[in-house]
């Protein structure tokens, strides 16, 4: 039997070549269509990029909360805080000195003990002790009242300057900075003068006949500690007063450095603000 003629089949290589050409063209068309779709579709941005992280948003707020303590606890603020404490110590020592040197009769009047049961004095000697104690206390009163008023005033003013230092120095008013400078400079000089006047006044009071008679009368009855020398409480007043003067002097130096730093910072900021418009003009040209 005669077989039908076989149809002409393409060669295997030709078939593969045609298929490969078809796939290449199909891939090229897919890439073009995907490129067209991607160009027409708006770009995708992740949600994390739109909003900053939570810790990044909260960081400035944490710095703002810590800024007050940071500026109060600066070197200048610490010196002012120490001056407040030393002023309070001067105040306490002034009051203590008055109470210690006022005599037995004043302590008995405040309810400390009964002078008749603790003191071997009778009649005219007892009355004389009371009179001498009263006279000596009145003679010391100007120094006591002056020391209390002086230390209390400077301590309160120092505390006000401490509280007002909650802002950065470049944000504070110039009047406040110059006021702190003048206050500390005058406070240092005033404390040195006040200590000298206080000791001169106490030595002058202790050198009077009233103090000499008190000393002899108390020593006759065994109380040798009531002398006309400068007492330990008076020496403590002078010591803490000189320490306060040194603190005010140190605060004056630190305030001068702070004012210079603020001036330098403001000048640099002005120069930066002037250079920015010039850069903008150059870029526009």
Short mmCIF file of C-alpha atoms in Angstrom, two decimals:
data_model
loop_
_atom_site.label_atom_id
_atom_site.label_comp_id
_atom_site.label_asym_id
_atom_site.label_seq_id
_atom_site.Cartn_x
_atom_site.Cartn_y
_atom_site.Cartn_z
CA UNK A 1 0.00 0.00 0.00
CA UNK A 2 1.12 3.40 -0.66
CA UNK A 3 1.63 5.57 2.45
CA UNK A 4 0.51 9.14 2.40
CA UNK A 5 3.26 11.56 2.05
CA UNK A 6 4.51 12.91 5.29
CA UNK A 7 3.93 16.53 5.85
CA UNK A 8 6.98 18.59 6.02
CA UNK A 9 7.89 18.90 9.70
CA UNK A 10 10.16 21.67 10.79
CA UNK A 11 13.44 20.82 12.16
CA UNK A 12 13.76 20.53 15.90
CA UNK A 13 16.21 23.35 16.07
CA UNK A 14 13.88 25.56 14.07
CA UNK A 15 11.01 24.76 16.43
CA UNK A 16 13.13 25.63 19.43
CA UNK A 17 14.31 28.82 17.82
CA UNK A 18 10.78 29.91 17.12
CA UNK A 19 9.70 29.13 20.67
CA UNK A 20 12.65 30.99 22.09
CA UNK A 21 11.86 34.00 19.94
CA UNK A 22 8.28 33.90 21.12
CA UNK A 23 9.29 33.72 24.76
CA UNK A 24 11.74 36.60 24.38
CA UNK A 25 9.16 38.78 22.74
CA UNK A 26 6.57 37.80 25.35
CA UNK A 27 8.97 38.63 28.21
CA UNK A 28 9.82 41.93 26.60
CA UNK A 29 6.16 42.79 26.33
CA UNK A 30 5.60 41.83 29.98
CA UNK A 31 8.45 44.04 31.08
CA UNK A 32 7.07 46.94 29.07
CA UNK A 33 3.59 46.48 30.46
CA UNK A 34 4.90 46.20 34.02
CA UNK A 35 7.02 49.32 33.49
CA UNK A 36 3.94 51.14 32.20
CA UNK A 37 1.93 50.01 35.18
CA UNK A 38 4.68 50.97 37.58
CA UNK A 39 4.99 54.42 35.99
CA UNK A 40 1.25 55.05 36.22
CA UNK A 41 0.99 53.73 39.81
CA UNK A 42 1.98 56.11 42.61
CA UNK A 43 5.15 55.16 44.47
CA UNK A 44 4.79 53.16 47.64
CA UNK A 45 6.29 54.44 50.83
CA UNK A 46 6.38 52.34 53.98
CA UNK A 47 4.39 53.62 56.94
CA UNK A 48 7.45 53.72 59.14
CA UNK A 49 9.04 56.29 56.84
CA UNK A 50 6.00 58.60 56.99
CA UNK A 51 6.00 58.93 60.73
CA UNK A 52 9.20 59.04 62.79
CA UNK A 53 9.77 56.37 65.41
CA UNK A 54 8.15 56.74 68.77
CA UNK A 55 11.40 57.17 70.65
CA UNK A 56 12.50 59.89 68.19
CA UNK A 57 9.31 61.86 68.88
CA UNK A 58 9.69 61.54 72.61
CA UNK A 59 13.39 62.45 72.78
CA UNK A 60 12.98 66.26 72.68
CA UNK A 61 10.30 66.09 75.36
CA UNK A 62 12.65 64.19 77.67
CA UNK A 63 15.37 66.81 77.15
CA UNK A 64 12.85 69.56 77.95
CA UNK A 65 11.93 67.89 81.20
CA UNK A 66 15.56 67.54 82.23
CA UNK A 67 16.62 71.01 81.12
CA UNK A 68 15.51 72.85 84.27
CA UNK A 69 17.52 70.65 86.60
CA UNK A 70 20.44 70.77 84.17
CA UNK A 71 20.64 74.56 84.14
CA UNK A 72 20.01 74.96 87.88
CA UNK A 73 22.75 72.42 88.65
CA UNK A 74 25.34 74.17 86.51
CA UNK A 75 28.53 75.41 88.10
CA UNK A 76 27.10 78.87 88.58
CA UNK A 77 23.90 77.44 90.08
CA UNK A 78 25.77 75.11 92.44
CA UNK A 79 27.81 78.03 93.76
CA UNK A 80 24.61 79.99 94.43
CA UNK A 81 23.03 77.00 96.18
CA UNK A 82 26.08 76.67 98.41
CA UNK A 83 25.90 80.38 99.22
CA UNK A 84 22.28 79.91 100.31
CA UNK A 85 23.38 77.15 102.69
CA UNK A 86 26.26 79.16 104.14
CA UNK A 87 23.97 82.15 104.65
CA UNK A 88 21.62 79.92 106.65
CA UNK A 89 24.60 78.70 108.71
CA UNK A 90 25.62 82.29 109.43
CA UNK A 91 22.06 83.02 110.57
CA UNK A 92 22.01 79.99 112.88
CA UNK A 93 25.39 80.83 114.39
CA UNK A 94 24.41 84.44 115.05
CA UNK A 95 21.32 83.34 116.98
CA UNK A 96 23.29 80.63 118.81
CA UNK A 97 26.00 83.11 119.82
CA UNK A 98 23.41 85.42 121.32
CA UNK A 99 21.82 82.59 123.29
CA UNK A 100 25.13 81.22 124.59
CA UNK A 101 26.60 84.55 125.73
CA UNK A 102 23.40 85.97 127.15
CA UNK A 103 24.08 84.42 130.57
CA UNK A 104 22.34 82.22 133.07
CA UNK A 105 19.50 84.59 133.80
CA UNK A 106 18.42 84.72 130.14
CA UNK A 107 18.49 80.93 129.90
CA UNK A 108 16.41 80.71 133.05
CA UNK A 109 13.96 83.22 131.61
CA UNK A 110 13.48 80.97 128.58
CA UNK A 111 12.65 78.06 130.86
CA UNK A 112 15.94 76.18 130.62
CA UNK A 113 16.53 75.86 134.35
CA UNK A 114 15.93 77.65 137.61
CA UNK A 115 18.75 80.08 138.40
CA UNK A 116 18.08 79.93 142.14
CA UNK A 117 18.53 76.16 142.27
CA UNK A 118 21.58 75.99 139.94
CA UNK A 119 23.40 79.13 140.96
CA UNK A 120 24.86 79.77 144.41
CA UNK A 121 23.92 83.41 144.49
CA UNK A 122 21.72 85.26 146.86
CA UNK A 123 20.51 88.78 147.44
CA UNK A 124 22.52 91.52 145.86
CA UNK A 125 24.83 89.22 143.84
CA UNK A 126 21.88 87.52 142.16
CA UNK A 127 20.36 90.84 141.22
CA UNK A 128 23.72 92.11 140.00
CA UNK A 129 24.14 89.05 137.73
CA UNK A 130 20.74 89.62 136.22
CA UNK A 131 21.47 93.30 135.61
CA UNK A 132 24.83 92.56 134.01
CA UNK A 133 23.37 89.86 131.79
CA UNK A 134 20.63 92.23 130.64
CA UNK A 135 23.11 95.00 129.92
CA UNK A 136 25.45 92.68 128.03
CA UNK A 137 22.60 91.27 125.93
CA UNK A 138 21.44 94.77 125.06
CA UNK A 139 24.97 95.73 124.07
CA UNK A 140 25.22 92.72 121.75
CA UNK A 141 21.74 93.21 120.30
CA UNK A 142 22.74 95.51 117.37
CA UNK A 143 25.26 92.96 116.14
CA UNK A 144 22.75 90.13 116.51
CA UNK A 145 19.91 91.91 114.74
CA UNK A 146 22.22 93.19 112.03
CA UNK A 147 23.70 89.74 111.42
CA UNK A 148 20.26 88.13 111.21
CA UNK A 149 18.93 90.74 108.78
CA UNK A 150 22.10 90.70 106.65
CA UNK A 151 22.39 86.92 106.29
CA UNK A 152 18.65 86.48 105.78
CA UNK A 153 18.47 89.11 103.05
CA UNK A 154 21.44 87.77 101.09
CA UNK A 155 20.23 84.20 101.50
CA UNK A 156 16.77 85.01 100.11
CA UNK A 157 18.23 86.97 97.18
CA UNK A 158 20.61 84.10 96.39
CA UNK A 159 17.69 81.69 96.41
CA UNK A 160 15.76 83.91 94.00
CA UNK A 161 18.69 83.93 91.58
CA UNK A 162 18.88 80.13 91.84
CA UNK A 163 15.19 79.76 90.98
CA UNK A 164 15.48 82.21 88.07
CA UNK A 165 18.24 80.14 86.46
CA UNK A 166 15.92 77.46 85.01
CA UNK A 167 16.52 78.65 81.42
CA UNK A 168 19.59 78.45 79.19
CA UNK A 169 21.84 81.49 79.60
CA UNK A 170 21.20 82.75 76.05
CA UNK A 171 17.43 82.76 76.72
CA UNK A 172 17.71 84.63 80.00
CA UNK A 173 17.36 88.39 80.05
CA UNK A 174 20.54 90.42 80.12
CA UNK A 175 19.28 92.36 83.11
CA UNK A 176 19.03 89.16 85.12
CA UNK A 177 22.57 88.08 84.25
CA UNK A 178 24.04 91.50 85.01
CA UNK A 179 21.96 91.65 88.18
CA UNK A 180 23.40 88.33 89.34
CA UNK A 181 26.90 89.60 88.53
CA UNK A 182 26.48 92.82 90.50
CA UNK A 183 24.78 91.03 93.40
CA UNK A 184 27.53 88.44 93.81
CA UNK A 185 30.33 90.98 93.45
CA UNK A 186 28.75 93.25 96.03
CA UNK A 187 27.89 90.28 98.25
CA UNK A 188 31.51 89.13 98.36
CA UNK A 189 32.76 92.59 99.32
CA UNK A 190 29.89 93.14 101.76
CA UNK A 191 30.53 89.87 103.58
CA UNK A 192 34.21 90.64 104.06
CA UNK A 193 33.32 94.05 105.47
CA UNK A 194 30.50 92.61 107.59
CA UNK A 195 32.76 89.96 109.14
CA UNK A 196 35.33 92.59 110.02
CA UNK A 197 32.70 94.87 111.54
CA UNK A 198 31.11 92.00 113.45
CA UNK A 199 34.38 90.92 115.03
CA UNK A 200 35.31 94.51 115.81
CA UNK A 201 31.93 95.05 117.44
CA UNK A 202 32.11 91.83 119.50
CA UNK A 203 35.66 92.57 120.67
CA UNK A 204 34.57 96.08 121.64
CA UNK A 205 31.59 94.76 123.65
CA UNK A 206 33.76 92.16 125.37
CA UNK A 207 36.24 94.81 126.37
CA UNK A 208 33.74 96.87 128.37
CA UNK A 209 33.50 96.95 132.17
CA UNK A 210 30.16 95.15 132.02
CA UNK A 211 31.73 92.09 130.45
CA UNK A 212 34.69 92.19 132.86
CA UNK A 213 32.40 92.27 135.88
CA UNK A 214 30.32 89.40 134.48
CA UNK A 215 33.44 87.33 133.92
CA UNK A 216 34.67 87.83 137.48
CA UNK A 217 31.27 87.16 138.97
CA UNK A 218 30.76 83.93 137.02
CA UNK A 219 34.33 82.75 137.68
CA UNK A 220 33.84 83.30 141.42
CA UNK A 221 31.03 80.74 141.33
CA UNK A 222 32.91 78.20 139.19
CA UNK A 223 31.64 79.17 135.71
CA UNK A 224 34.92 79.88 133.95
CA UNK A 225 33.49 79.37 130.46
CA UNK A 226 31.71 82.74 130.63
CA UNK A 227 34.71 84.81 129.55
CA UNK A 228 35.21 88.01 127.61
CA UNK A 229 37.07 86.31 124.77
CA UNK A 230 35.52 85.74 121.34
CA UNK A 231 33.24 82.73 121.75
CA UNK A 232 33.15 79.73 119.48
CA UNK A 233 29.77 80.74 118.06
CA UNK A 234 31.11 84.19 117.14
CA UNK A 235 34.12 82.57 115.46
CA UNK A 236 31.75 80.29 113.53
CA UNK A 237 29.86 83.36 112.30
CA UNK A 238 33.10 84.84 110.99
CA UNK A 239 34.20 81.55 109.42
CA UNK A 240 30.97 80.90 107.52
CA UNK A 241 30.84 84.55 106.53
CA UNK A 242 34.26 84.32 104.89
CA UNK A 243 33.27 81.08 103.15
CA UNK A 244 30.18 82.83 101.78
CA UNK A 245 32.35 85.70 100.54
CA UNK A 246 34.59 83.22 98.70
CA UNK A 247 31.53 81.57 97.13
CA UNK A 248 30.21 84.92 95.94
CA UNK A 249 33.60 85.77 94.45
CA UNK A 250 33.68 82.44 92.60
CA UNK A 251 30.12 83.03 91.41
CA UNK A 252 31.16 86.44 90.08
CA UNK A 253 33.91 84.88 87.97
CA UNK A 254 31.56 82.19 86.63
CA UNK A 255 28.89 84.76 85.79
CA UNK A 256 31.42 86.84 83.85
CA UNK A 257 32.37 83.75 81.84
CA UNK A 258 28.70 83.00 81.22
CA UNK A 259 28.04 86.53 79.93
CA UNK A 260 31.02 86.29 77.58
CA UNK A 261 29.81 82.94 76.30
CA UNK A 262 26.34 84.35 75.64
CA UNK A 263 27.83 87.29 73.72
CA UNK A 264 29.92 84.96 71.60
CA UNK A 265 26.94 82.73 70.89
CA UNK A 266 24.71 85.63 69.85
CA UNK A 267 27.39 87.05 67.54
CA UNK A 268 27.86 83.69 65.84
CA UNK A 269 24.11 83.35 65.38
CA UNK A 270 23.93 86.80 63.79
CA UNK A 271 26.74 85.93 61.40
CA UNK A 272 24.95 82.73 60.40
CA UNK A 273 21.70 84.59 59.79
CA UNK A 274 23.53 87.13 57.58
CA UNK A 275 25.31 84.45 55.55
CA UNK A 276 22.09 82.59 54.70
CA UNK A 277 20.55 85.33 52.45
CA UNK A 278 23.86 85.69 50.61
CA UNK A 279 23.90 81.95 49.88
CA UNK A 280 20.30 82.14 48.63
CA UNK A 281 21.21 84.99 46.23
CA UNK A 282 24.20 83.10 44.90
CA UNK A 283 22.16 79.98 44.21
CA UNK A 284 19.39 82.01 42.50
CA UNK A 285 21.93 83.66 40.18
#
